[in-house]
Each structure stands twice: as structure tokens, then as C-alpha cells.
């Protein structure tokens, strides 16, 4: 019996991880497309011979890393809530908060993808995003694994 329960738990963990990885892959593809189109548009407009590749990569991928807590939180809410209205409401609230990011305090995770903060480095937001994203992912997975199937 213990082996079957362990396999069931591992399979639920794999389901949660696969859903998170699909979302992360889609955001990664969007970041790559943003990098490609920004670079291509700059070349098309003939903005100069020097292309700041490092700045373009930062502009494309830093928001992805800073958005990991939002991604993990919304996945958690979507998978454990019984009604669709709760994740949709949280998504709408998140969009409103992201729209008002300039006026929000620095500790709100919906402000982090905009990379606007009172600190000197955007790297602070990146590390906070990765750390909080991993924490929220782990908490969501533990809650999802312990949730009874109904």
C-alpha cells in the first residue's frame, strides 16, 4: 500500500511540474521572440552598427525571471480552486496591479516584471523573483499533492 501511495504522490508532483514547465516554456518562447523582433526591428530601422546584444537579452529575459512568482502563484490558484472565477479574478487583479506598477510598493510581486524599483540594480528583483518563484512553486506543489481528488 505504501508503494502505491508513493507512486500516486510522485505522479501528482509530475503533473504539477509538467504544467509549470509548459507555462515556463511558453514564456521563454515569448522572450526569445521579443529578443528576435526587437533586434530585427532595430536592424530594419538602421539604428546603428553597434547592436547592444547584452542589453537586448536583459530587456527580454529579466522580466521572465522576475515574473516567476506571479506564474507560480497563478498556477497554484488555478489548480487548487474549484471554480474558474477565482483564478480569472486573480488574473484581472494582477493585470490591474501590473498596470499601476509605478505607484505600487516594491514588495508586490506584480510590480517586479516591470523592473521598476527603488533599488539601484534590477538584479535584486531578478533574484527575488527566482527565490520567491521557487518558494511559491514548492508551496503550490505541496498543497496540490496533499489535496484530495474529488
C-alpha angles and dihedrals in degrees: 000000000000091000093052092050090049092050090049091051092048091049091051089049089051091051092052093045092048092052091049092047092050090053091046091049092051091051090047091053089049090051092050090049090049090053093047096046094044091050092044092048091050090052091047091053089047093231093171144298096271112079113193096220095170092053091046091052091048091048090051104040106029093073089051092055092043091051095058094099091052090048093049094045095049092046090051092050093045094051100044102039119092096211129056092222094074097058091040091051091048090049092052091047089049092052091050091049092047090050090054093043094127092063097042126098116260095247096067111101093216089066095053100078089059088060090221113139145136092250122095096236130052086209088079089062091046093055092043089050093051093045097045091042092055091046093050091044091053093045091049092048093050090050092046093049093049093046114106117241110244 
